[in-house]
Structures are given as C-alpha cells and as structure tokens.
JSON list of C-alpha atoms in Angstrom, two decimals:
[
{"chain": "I", "resi": 1, "resn": "UNK", "atom": "CA", "xyz": [0.04, 0.00, 0.02]},
{"chain": "I", "resi": 2, "resn": "UNK", "atom": "CA", "xyz": [1.57, 3.27, -0.97]},
{"chain": "I", "resi": 3, "resn": "UNK", "atom": "CA", "xyz": [1.80, 6.00, 1.75]},
{"chain": "I", "resi": 4, "resn": "UNK", "atom": "CA", "xyz": [-0.88, 8.18, 0.38]},
{"chain": "I", "resi": 5, "resn": "UNK", "atom": "CA", "xyz": [-3.32, 5.23, 0.43]},
{"chain": "I", "resi": 6, "resn": "UNK", "atom": "CA", "xyz": [-3.32, 4.80, 4.21]},
{"chain": "I", "resi": 7, "resn": "UNK", "atom": "CA", "xyz": [-6.83, 4.70, 5.40]},
{"chain": "I", "resi": 8, "resn": "UNK", "atom": "CA", "xyz": [-8.55, 4.39, 8.75]},
{"chain": "I", "resi": 9, "resn": "UNK", "atom": "CA", "xyz": [-7.97, 0.96, 10.29]},
{"chain": "I", "resi": 10, "resn": "UNK", "atom": "CA", "xyz": [-9.34, -0.96, 13.31]},
{"chain": "I", "resi": 11, "resn": "UNK", "atom": "CA", "xyz": [-5.86, -2.25, 14.34]},
{"chain": "I", "resi": 12, "resn": "UNK", "atom": "CA", "xyz": [-2.32, -1.27, 13.45]},
{"chain": "I", "resi": 13, "resn": "UNK", "atom": "CA", "xyz": [0.27, -3.94, 13.90]},
{"chain": "I", "resi": 14, "resn": "UNK", "atom": "CA", "xyz": [4.19, -2.88, 13.91]},
{"chain": "I", "resi": 15, "resn": "UNK", "atom": "CA", "xyz": [6.23, -5.73, 12.50]},
{"chain": "I", "resi": 16, "resn": "UNK", "atom": "CA", "xyz": [10.04, -5.08, 12.60]},
{"chain": "I", "resi": 17, "resn": "UNK", "atom": "CA", "xyz": [10.86, -7.62, 9.94]},
{"chain": "I", "resi": 18, "resn": "UNK", "atom": "CA", "xyz": [8.47, -9.06, 7.28]},
{"chain": "I", "resi": 19, "resn": "UNK", "atom": "CA", "xyz": [7.63, -12.38, 9.29]},
{"chain": "I", "resi": 20, "resn": "UNK", "atom": "CA", "xyz": [7.34, -11.08, 12.88]},
{"chain": "I", "resi": 21, "resn": "UNK", "atom": "CA", "xyz": [3.72, -10.52, 13.06]},
{"chain": "I", "resi": 22, "resn": "UNK", "atom": "CA", "xyz": [2.54, -13.18, 10.76]},
{"chain": "I", "resi": 23, "resn": "UNK", "atom": "CA", "xyz": [4.54, -15.55, 12.85]},
{"chain": "I", "resi": 24, "resn": "UNK", "atom": "CA", "xyz": [3.91, -14.07, 16.16]},
{"chain": "I", "resi": 25, "resn": "UNK", "atom": "CA", "xyz": [0.27, -13.06, 16.24]},
{"chain": "I", "resi": 26, "resn": "UNK", "atom": "CA", "xyz": [-1.26, -14.19, 12.70]},
{"chain": "I", "resi": 27, "resn": "UNK", "atom": "CA", "xyz": [-4.44, -15.21, 14.32]},
{"chain": "I", "resi": 28, "resn": "UNK", "atom": "CA", "xyz": [-4.85, -11.90, 15.90]},
{"chain": "I", "resi": 29, "resn": "UNK", "atom": "CA", "xyz": [-4.18, -10.18, 12.61]},
{"chain": "I", "resi": 30, "resn": "UNK", "atom": "CA", "xyz": [-7.05, -12.23, 10.80]},
{"chain": "I", "resi": 31, "resn": "UNK", "atom": "CA", "xyz": [-9.53, -11.80, 13.63]},
{"chain": "I", "resi": 32, "resn": "UNK", "atom": "CA", "xyz": [-8.80, -8.07, 13.50]},
{"chain": "I", "resi": 33, "resn": "UNK", "atom": "CA", "xyz": [-9.20, -8.01, 9.80]},
{"chain": "I", "resi": 34, "resn": "UNK", "atom": "CA", "xyz": [-12.35, -9.80, 9.89]},
{"chain": "I", "resi": 35, "resn": "UNK", "atom": "CA", "xyz": [-13.83, -7.54, 12.37]},
{"chain": "I", "resi": 36, "resn": "UNK", "atom": "CA", "xyz": [-12.79, -4.15, 10.83]},
{"chain": "I", "resi": 37, "resn": "UNK", "atom": "CA", "xyz": [-9.59, -3.55, 8.75]},
{"chain": "I", "resi": 38, "resn": "UNK", "atom": "CA", "xyz": [-6.26, -4.41, 9.95]},
{"chain": "I", "resi": 39, "resn": "UNK", "atom": "CA", "xyz": [-2.86, -2.77, 8.65]},
{"chain": "I", "resi": 40, "resn": "UNK", "atom": "CA", "xyz": [0.79, -4.60, 9.13]},
{"chain": "I", "resi": 41, "resn": "UNK", "atom": "CA", "xyz": [3.46, -1.85, 8.94]},
{"chain": "I", "resi": 42, "resn": "UNK", "atom": "CA", "xyz": [6.87, -3.81, 8.36]},
{"chain": "I", "resi": 43, "resn": "UNK", "atom": "CA", "xyz": [9.43, -1.35, 9.54]},
{"chain": "I", "resi": 44, "resn": "UNK", "atom": "CA", "xyz": [12.75, -3.02, 8.23]},
{"chain": "I", "resi": 45, "resn": "UNK", "atom": "CA", "xyz": [11.50, -3.58, 4.79]},
{"chain": "I", "resi": 46, "resn": "UNK", "atom": "CA", "xyz": [13.99, -1.49, 2.88]},
{"chain": "I", "resi": 47, "resn": "UNK", "atom": "CA", "xyz": [16.51, -2.68, 0.09]},
{"chain": "I", "resi": 48, "resn": "UNK", "atom": "CA", "xyz": [20.25, -2.84, 1.30]},
{"chain": "I", "resi": 49, "resn": "UNK", "atom": "CA", "xyz": [21.87, 0.48, 0.04]},
{"chain": "I", "resi": 50, "resn": "UNK", "atom": "CA", "xyz": [25.19, -0.56, -0.65]},
{"chain": "I", "resi": 51, "resn": "UNK", "atom": "CA", "xyz": [27.32, -3.69, -1.48]},
{"chain": "I", "resi": 52, "resn": "UNK", "atom": "CA", "xyz": [26.50, -6.56, 1.07]},
{"chain": "I", "resi": 53, "resn": "UNK", "atom": "CA", "xyz": [28.76, -7.15, 3.98]},
{"chain": "I", "resi": 54, "resn": "UNK", "atom": "CA", "xyz": [30.37, -10.38, 4.47]},
{"chain": "I", "resi": 55, "resn": "UNK", "atom": "CA", "xyz": [27.85, -10.78, 7.32]},
{"chain": "I", "resi": 56, "resn": "UNK", "atom": "CA", "xyz": [24.94, -9.90, 5.26]},
{"chain": "I", "resi": 57, "resn": "UNK", "atom": "CA", "xyz": [26.03, -12.46, 2.64]},
{"chain": "I", "resi": 58, "resn": "UNK", "atom": "CA", "xyz": [26.34, -14.95, 5.40]},
{"chain": "I", "resi": 59, "resn": "UNK", "atom": "CA", "xyz": [22.79, -14.21, 6.45]},
{"chain": "I", "resi": 60, "resn": "UNK", "atom": "CA", "xyz": [21.44, -14.59, 2.92]},
{"chain": "I", "resi": 61, "resn": "UNK", "atom": "CA", "xyz": [23.12, -17.99, 2.50]},
{"chain": "I", "resi": 62, "resn": "UNK", "atom": "CA", "xyz": [21.78, -18.93, 5.99]},
{"chain": "I", "resi": 63, "resn": "UNK", "atom": "CA", "xyz": [18.23, -18.09, 4.96]},
{"chain": "I", "resi": 64, "resn": "UNK", "atom": "CA", "xyz": [18.67, -19.92, 1.63]},
{"chain": "I", "resi": 65, "resn": "UNK", "atom": "CA", "xyz": [18.08, -16.56, -0.26]},
{"chain": "I", "resi": 66, "resn": "UNK", "atom": "CA", "xyz": [21.05, -16.36, -2.60]},
{"chain": "I", "resi": 67, "resn": "UNK", "atom": "CA", "xyz": [19.44, -13.89, -4.87]},
{"chain": "I", "resi": 68, "resn": "UNK", "atom": "CA", "xyz": [17.44, -10.88, -3.95]},
{"chain": "I", "resi": 69, "resn": "UNK", "atom": "CA", "xyz": [16.40, -11.65, -0.22]},
{"chain": "I", "resi": 70, "resn": "UNK", "atom": "CA", "xyz": [14.15, -8.54, 0.14]},
{"chain": "I", "resi": 71, "resn": "UNK", "atom": "CA", "xyz": [12.27, -9.07, -3.12]},
{"chain": "I", "resi": 72, "resn": "UNK", "atom": "CA", "xyz": [11.65, -12.80, -1.88]},
{"chain": "I", "resi": 73, "resn": "UNK", "atom": "CA", "xyz": [10.79, -11.74, 1.68]},
{"chain": "I", "resi": 74, "resn": "UNK", "atom": "CA", "xyz": [8.29, -8.99, 0.12]},
{"chain": "I", "resi": 75, "resn": "UNK", "atom": "CA", "xyz": [6.80, -11.73, -2.11]},
{"chain": "I", "resi": 76, "resn": "UNK", "atom": "CA", "xyz": [6.20, -14.05, 1.12]},
{"chain": "I", "resi": 77, "resn": "UNK", "atom": "CA", "xyz": [4.96, -11.03, 3.11]},
{"chain": "I", "resi": 78, "resn": "UNK", "atom": "CA", "xyz": [2.42, -9.88, 0.37]},
{"chain": "I", "resi": 79, "resn": "UNK", "atom": "CA", "xyz": [1.05, -13.62, 0.30]},
{"chain": "I", "resi": 80, "resn": "UNK", "atom": "CA", "xyz": [0.97, -13.93, 4.08]},
{"chain": "I", "resi": 81, "resn": "UNK", "atom": "CA", "xyz": [-0.86, -10.58, 4.25]},
{"chain": "I", "resi": 82, "resn": "UNK", "atom": "CA", "xyz": [-3.37, -11.79, 1.74]},
{"chain": "I", "resi": 83, "resn": "UNK", "atom": "CA", "xyz": [-4.15, -14.85, 3.58]},
{"chain": "I", "resi": 84, "resn": "UNK", "atom": "CA", "xyz": [-4.69, -13.01, 6.71]},
{"chain": "I", "resi": 85, "resn": "UNK", "atom": "CA", "xyz": [-6.96, -10.49, 4.98]},
{"chain": "I", "resi": 86, "resn": "UNK", "atom": "CA", "xyz": [-4.74, -7.47, 6.24]},
{"chain": "I", "resi": 87, "resn": "UNK", "atom": "CA", "xyz": [-3.52, -4.61, 4.48]},
{"chain": "I", "resi": 88, "resn": "UNK", "atom": "CA", "xyz": [0.13, -3.86, 4.60]},
{"chain": "I", "resi": 89, "resn": "UNK", "atom": "CA", "xyz": [2.66, -0.97, 4.35]},
{"chain": "I", "resi": 90, "resn": "UNK", "atom": "CA", "xyz": [6.41, -1.28, 3.75]},
{"chain": "I", "resi": 91, "resn": "UNK", "atom": "CA", "xyz": [8.71, 1.40, 5.52]},
{"chain": "I", "resi": 92, "resn": "UNK", "atom": "CA", "xyz": [11.95, 1.77, 3.62]},
{"chain": "I", "resi": 93, "resn": "UNK", "atom": "CA", "xyz": [14.44, 1.33, 6.45]},
{"chain": "I", "resi": 94, "resn": "UNK", "atom": "CA", "xyz": [17.15, -1.35, 6.01]},
{"chain": "I", "resi": 95, "resn": "UNK", "atom": "CA", "xyz": [17.44, -4.34, 8.27]},
{"chain": "I", "resi": 96, "resn": "UNK", "atom": "CA", "xyz": [20.27, -4.16, 10.72]},
{"chain": "I", "resi": 97, "resn": "UNK", "atom": "CA", "xyz": [22.48, -6.53, 8.44]},
{"chain": "I", "resi": 98, "resn": "UNK", "atom": "CA", "xyz": [22.20, -3.78, 5.52]},
{"chain": "I", "resi": 99, "resn": "UNK", "atom": "CA", "xyz": [23.15, -0.82, 7.80]},
{"chain": "I", "resi": 100, "resn": "UNK", "atom": "CA", "xyz": [26.99, -1.09, 7.09]},
{"chain": "I", "resi": 101, "resn": "UNK", "atom": "CA", "xyz": [29.53, -2.41, 9.57]},
{"chain": "I", "resi": 102, "resn": "UNK", "atom": "CA", "xyz": [27.40, -1.70, 12.70]},
{"chain": "I", "resi": 103, "resn": "UNK", "atom": "CA", "xyz": [26.22, -5.38, 13.14]},
{"chain": "I", "resi": 104, "resn": "UNK", "atom": "CA", "xyz": [28.79, -7.92, 11.81]},
{"chain": "I", "resi": 105, "resn": "UNK", "atom": "CA", "xyz": [28.08, -10.92, 13.99]},
{"chain": "I", "resi": 106, "resn": "UNK", "atom": "CA", "xyz": [25.12, -12.73, 15.62]},
{"chain": "I", "resi": 107, "resn": "UNK", "atom": "CA", "xyz": [26.57, -11.24, 18.88]},
{"chain": "I", "resi": 108, "resn": "UNK", "atom": "CA", "xyz": [26.10, -7.70, 17.45]},
{"chain": "I", "resi": 109, "resn": "UNK", "atom": "CA", "xyz": [22.83, -8.47, 15.92]},
{"chain": "I", "resi": 110, "resn": "UNK", "atom": "CA", "xyz": [21.32, -9.85, 19.16]},
{"chain": "I", "resi": 111, "resn": "UNK", "atom": "CA", "xyz": [23.38, -7.54, 21.46]},
{"chain": "I", "resi": 112, "resn": "UNK", "atom": "CA", "xyz": [22.96, -3.99, 22.20]},
{"chain": "I", "resi": 113, "resn": "UNK", "atom": "CA", "xyz": [21.52, -1.41, 19.78]},
{"chain": "I", "resi": 114, "resn": "UNK", "atom": "CA", "xyz": [24.72, 0.64, 18.51]},
{"chain": "I", "resi": 115, "resn": "UNK", "atom": "CA", "xyz": [24.67, 4.34, 19.19]},
{"chain": "I", "resi": 116, "resn": "UNK", "atom": "CA", "xyz": [24.83, 5.42, 15.65]},
{"chain": "I", "resi": 117, "resn": "UNK", "atom": "CA", "xyz": [21.28, 4.03, 15.24]},
{"chain": "I", "resi": 118, "resn": "UNK", "atom": "CA", "xyz": [19.99, 6.67, 17.55]},
{"chain": "I", "resi": 119, "resn": "UNK", "atom": "CA", "xyz": [18.96, 9.05, 14.75]},
{"chain": "I", "resi": 120, "resn": "UNK", "atom": "CA", "xyz": [17.33, 6.11, 12.93]},
{"chain": "I", "resi": 121, "resn": "UNK", "atom": "CA", "xyz": [15.28, 5.53, 15.86]},
{"chain": "I", "resi": 122, "resn": "UNK", "atom": "CA", "xyz": [13.98, 9.01, 15.75]},
{"chain": "I", "resi": 123, "resn": "UNK", "atom": "CA", "xyz": [13.06, 8.86, 12.05]},
{"chain": "I", "resi": 124, "resn": "UNK", "atom": "CA", "xyz": [11.24, 5.76, 12.57]},
{"chain": "I", "resi": 125, "resn": "UNK", "atom": "CA", "xyz": [9.37, 6.92, 15.30]},
{"chain": "I", "resi": 126, "resn": "UNK", "atom": "CA", "xyz": [8.32, 10.03, 13.37]},
{"chain": "I", "resi": 127, "resn": "UNK", "atom": "CA", "xyz": [7.14, 7.73, 10.31]},
{"chain": "I", "resi": 128, "resn": "UNK", "atom": "CA", "xyz": [5.15, 5.49, 12.65]},
{"chain": "I", "resi": 129, "resn": "UNK", "atom": "CA", "xyz": [3.49, 8.42, 14.32]},
{"chain": "I", "resi": 130, "resn": "UNK", "atom": "CA", "xyz": [2.47, 9.74, 10.99]},
{"chain": "I", "resi": 131, "resn": "UNK", "atom": "CA", "xyz": [1.14, 6.37, 10.03]},
{"chain": "I", "resi": 132, "resn": "UNK", "atom": "CA", "xyz": [-0.89, 6.26, 13.28]},
{"chain": "I", "resi": 133, "resn": "UNK", "atom": "CA", "xyz": [-2.19, 9.71, 12.65]},
{"chain": "I", "resi": 134, "resn": "UNK", "atom": "CA", "xyz": [-3.55, 8.94, 9.26]},
{"chain": "I", "resi": 135, "resn": "UNK", "atom": "CA", "xyz": [-4.86, 5.48, 10.11]},
{"chain": "I", "resi": 136, "resn": "UNK", "atom": "CA", "xyz": [-6.37, 6.35, 13.29]},
{"chain": "I", "resi": 137, "resn": "UNK", "atom": "CA", "xyz": [-6.40, 2.84, 14.77]},
{"chain": "I", "resi": 138, "resn": "UNK", "atom": "CA", "xyz": [-8.23, 1.83, 17.85]},
{"chain": "I", "resi": 139, "resn": "UNK", "atom": "CA", "xyz": [-5.50, -0.58, 18.71]},
{"chain": "I", "resi": 140, "resn": "UNK", "atom": "CA", "xyz": [-1.76, -0.46, 18.06]},
{"chain": "I", "resi": 141, "resn": "UNK", "atom": "CA", "xyz": [0.16, -3.99, 18.40]},
{"chain": "I", "resi": 142, "resn": "UNK", "atom": "CA", "xyz": [3.83, -4.23, 18.62]},
{"chain": "I", "resi": 143, "resn": "UNK", "atom": "CA", "xyz": [4.50, -7.99, 19.11]},
{"chain": "I", "resi": 144, "resn": "UNK", "atom": "CA", "xyz": [8.12, -8.79, 19.97]},
{"chain": "I", "resi": 145, "resn": "UNK", "atom": "CA", "xyz": [10.26, -11.59, 18.78]},
{"chain": "I", "resi": 146, "resn": "UNK", "atom": "CA", "xyz": [12.58, -13.88, 21.10]},
{"chain": "I", "resi": 147, "resn": "UNK", "atom": "CA", "xyz": [16.22, -13.17, 21.06]},
{"chain": "I", "resi": 148, "resn": "UNK", "atom": "CA", "xyz": [16.79, -9.33, 21.41]},
{"chain": "I", "resi": 149, "resn": "UNK", "atom": "CA", "xyz": [17.39, -8.85, 17.86]},
{"chain": "I", "resi": 150, "resn": "UNK", "atom": "CA", "xyz": [18.49, -5.16, 17.78]},
{"chain": "I", "resi": 151, "resn": "UNK", "atom": "CA", "xyz": [15.72, -4.10, 15.13]},
{"chain": "I", "resi": 152, "resn": "UNK", "atom": "CA", "xyz": [13.05, -5.75, 17.70]},
{"chain": "I", "resi": 153, "resn": "UNK", "atom": "CA", "xyz": [14.80, -3.70, 20.36]},
{"chain": "I", "resi": 154, "resn": "UNK", "atom": "CA", "xyz": [14.54, -0.56, 18.37]},
{"chain": "I", "resi": 155, "resn": "UNK", "atom": "CA", "xyz": [10.74, -1.12, 17.57]},
{"chain": "I", "resi": 156, "resn": "UNK", "atom": "CA", "xyz": [10.06, -1.76, 21.31]},
{"chain": "I", "resi": 157, "resn": "UNK", "atom": "CA", "xyz": [11.69, 1.58, 22.20]},
{"chain": "I", "resi": 158, "resn": "UNK", "atom": "CA", "xyz": [9.29, 3.30, 20.22]},
{"chain": "I", "resi": 159, "resn": "UNK", "atom": "CA", "xyz": [6.23, 1.70, 21.63]},
{"chain": "I", "resi": 160, "resn": "UNK", "atom": "CA", "xyz": [5.81, 4.78, 24.27]},
{"chain": "I", "resi": 161, "resn": "UNK", "atom": "CA", "xyz": [6.23, 7.20, 21.42]},
{"chain": "I", "resi": 162, "resn": "UNK", "atom": "CA", "xyz": [3.50, 5.64, 19.29]},
{"chain": "I", "resi": 163, "resn": "UNK", "atom": "CA", "xyz": [0.23, 7.15, 20.48]},
{"chain": "I", "resi": 164, "resn": "UNK", "atom": "CA", "xyz": [-3.12, 5.77, 19.35]},
{"chain": "I", "resi": 165, "resn": "UNK", "atom": "CA", "xyz": [-5.47, 8.52, 18.04]},
{"chain": "I", "resi": 166, "resn": "UNK", "atom": "CA", "xyz": [-8.52, 7.18, 20.04]}
]
C-alpha cells in the first residue's frame, strides 16, 4: 500500500521484519481484519543501500536466499497478508544486517543497539507516528520476537512514542 493510500483501520500492527507479525500473532491479525480493517506496517523492509557486507551475505546463505532476499521476503509477506486479510505497508528502513558495519556478527545482531542507530530510531518514530495519525487505529500492536534482535529492540523502544488517536 502506498503511503498516500493509508486509510483508517481498526488495528495497526508494527512488525520489525516481514515475518514477525505473521508468525507471532497471525491469528490476531486475521481476527482484527475480519472484524474491521487491519494494517501491518513492516519497519525494516528497505533494500540494502550498498554492497552487502560479508555478514549480510552470510545471513542470506543461512536463509537460503542467495538472490534478492528482500524481494523474496516481500513476495512472502504479500502472500501472508493476503491469507490473513490484512492491508500492509512497508517502510523503507534497512534491516540491521544492511546498515553498514554496525552489526557484523550474531553477537552484534542480538546484543545492544549501537549508538549510531539513535537518529534512525527518531526517524522511525516520526514515520510510525505519522501512520498512526493517518490510520487512526483503535489498537496498536507491537509484538516482539524472541532473542533481543536489535531491530526488535528499536521497535520496542518506540512503543511509548506511538500514540493511538482514539
């Protein structure tokens, strides 16, 4: 869904990555979509900006996505949202593995958020607040994945900044 196409919804779900909401609370999304309109916003849905780091290449091999991993994940997400009956919107922020050399190992990826990501957090907060203002949901869901992934930590840190308009 294009940014200008955001319409009022019953529920808005913030998904750090493409599969986080579908896997963690797909039943809730389907119920909310059935009873009104549900919008799933995937935060880290952007394309890599530069050449992949060796860690990003390693992650792609680990996922079995040797070609365009983001395009593959978008196709999967589109199919999942269709199955759940939800609208979806992808923000253009890159996954941690695509943000240069900040996160170069699993230890980094599941450790503390790096200080250079602070401005990114503020930009994401503003983008999500704008979506909430336009979609006017009765409920905002921010499900968290297990494992302390830095992108999940970033989204969790924004939960107090995202205010429902009801």
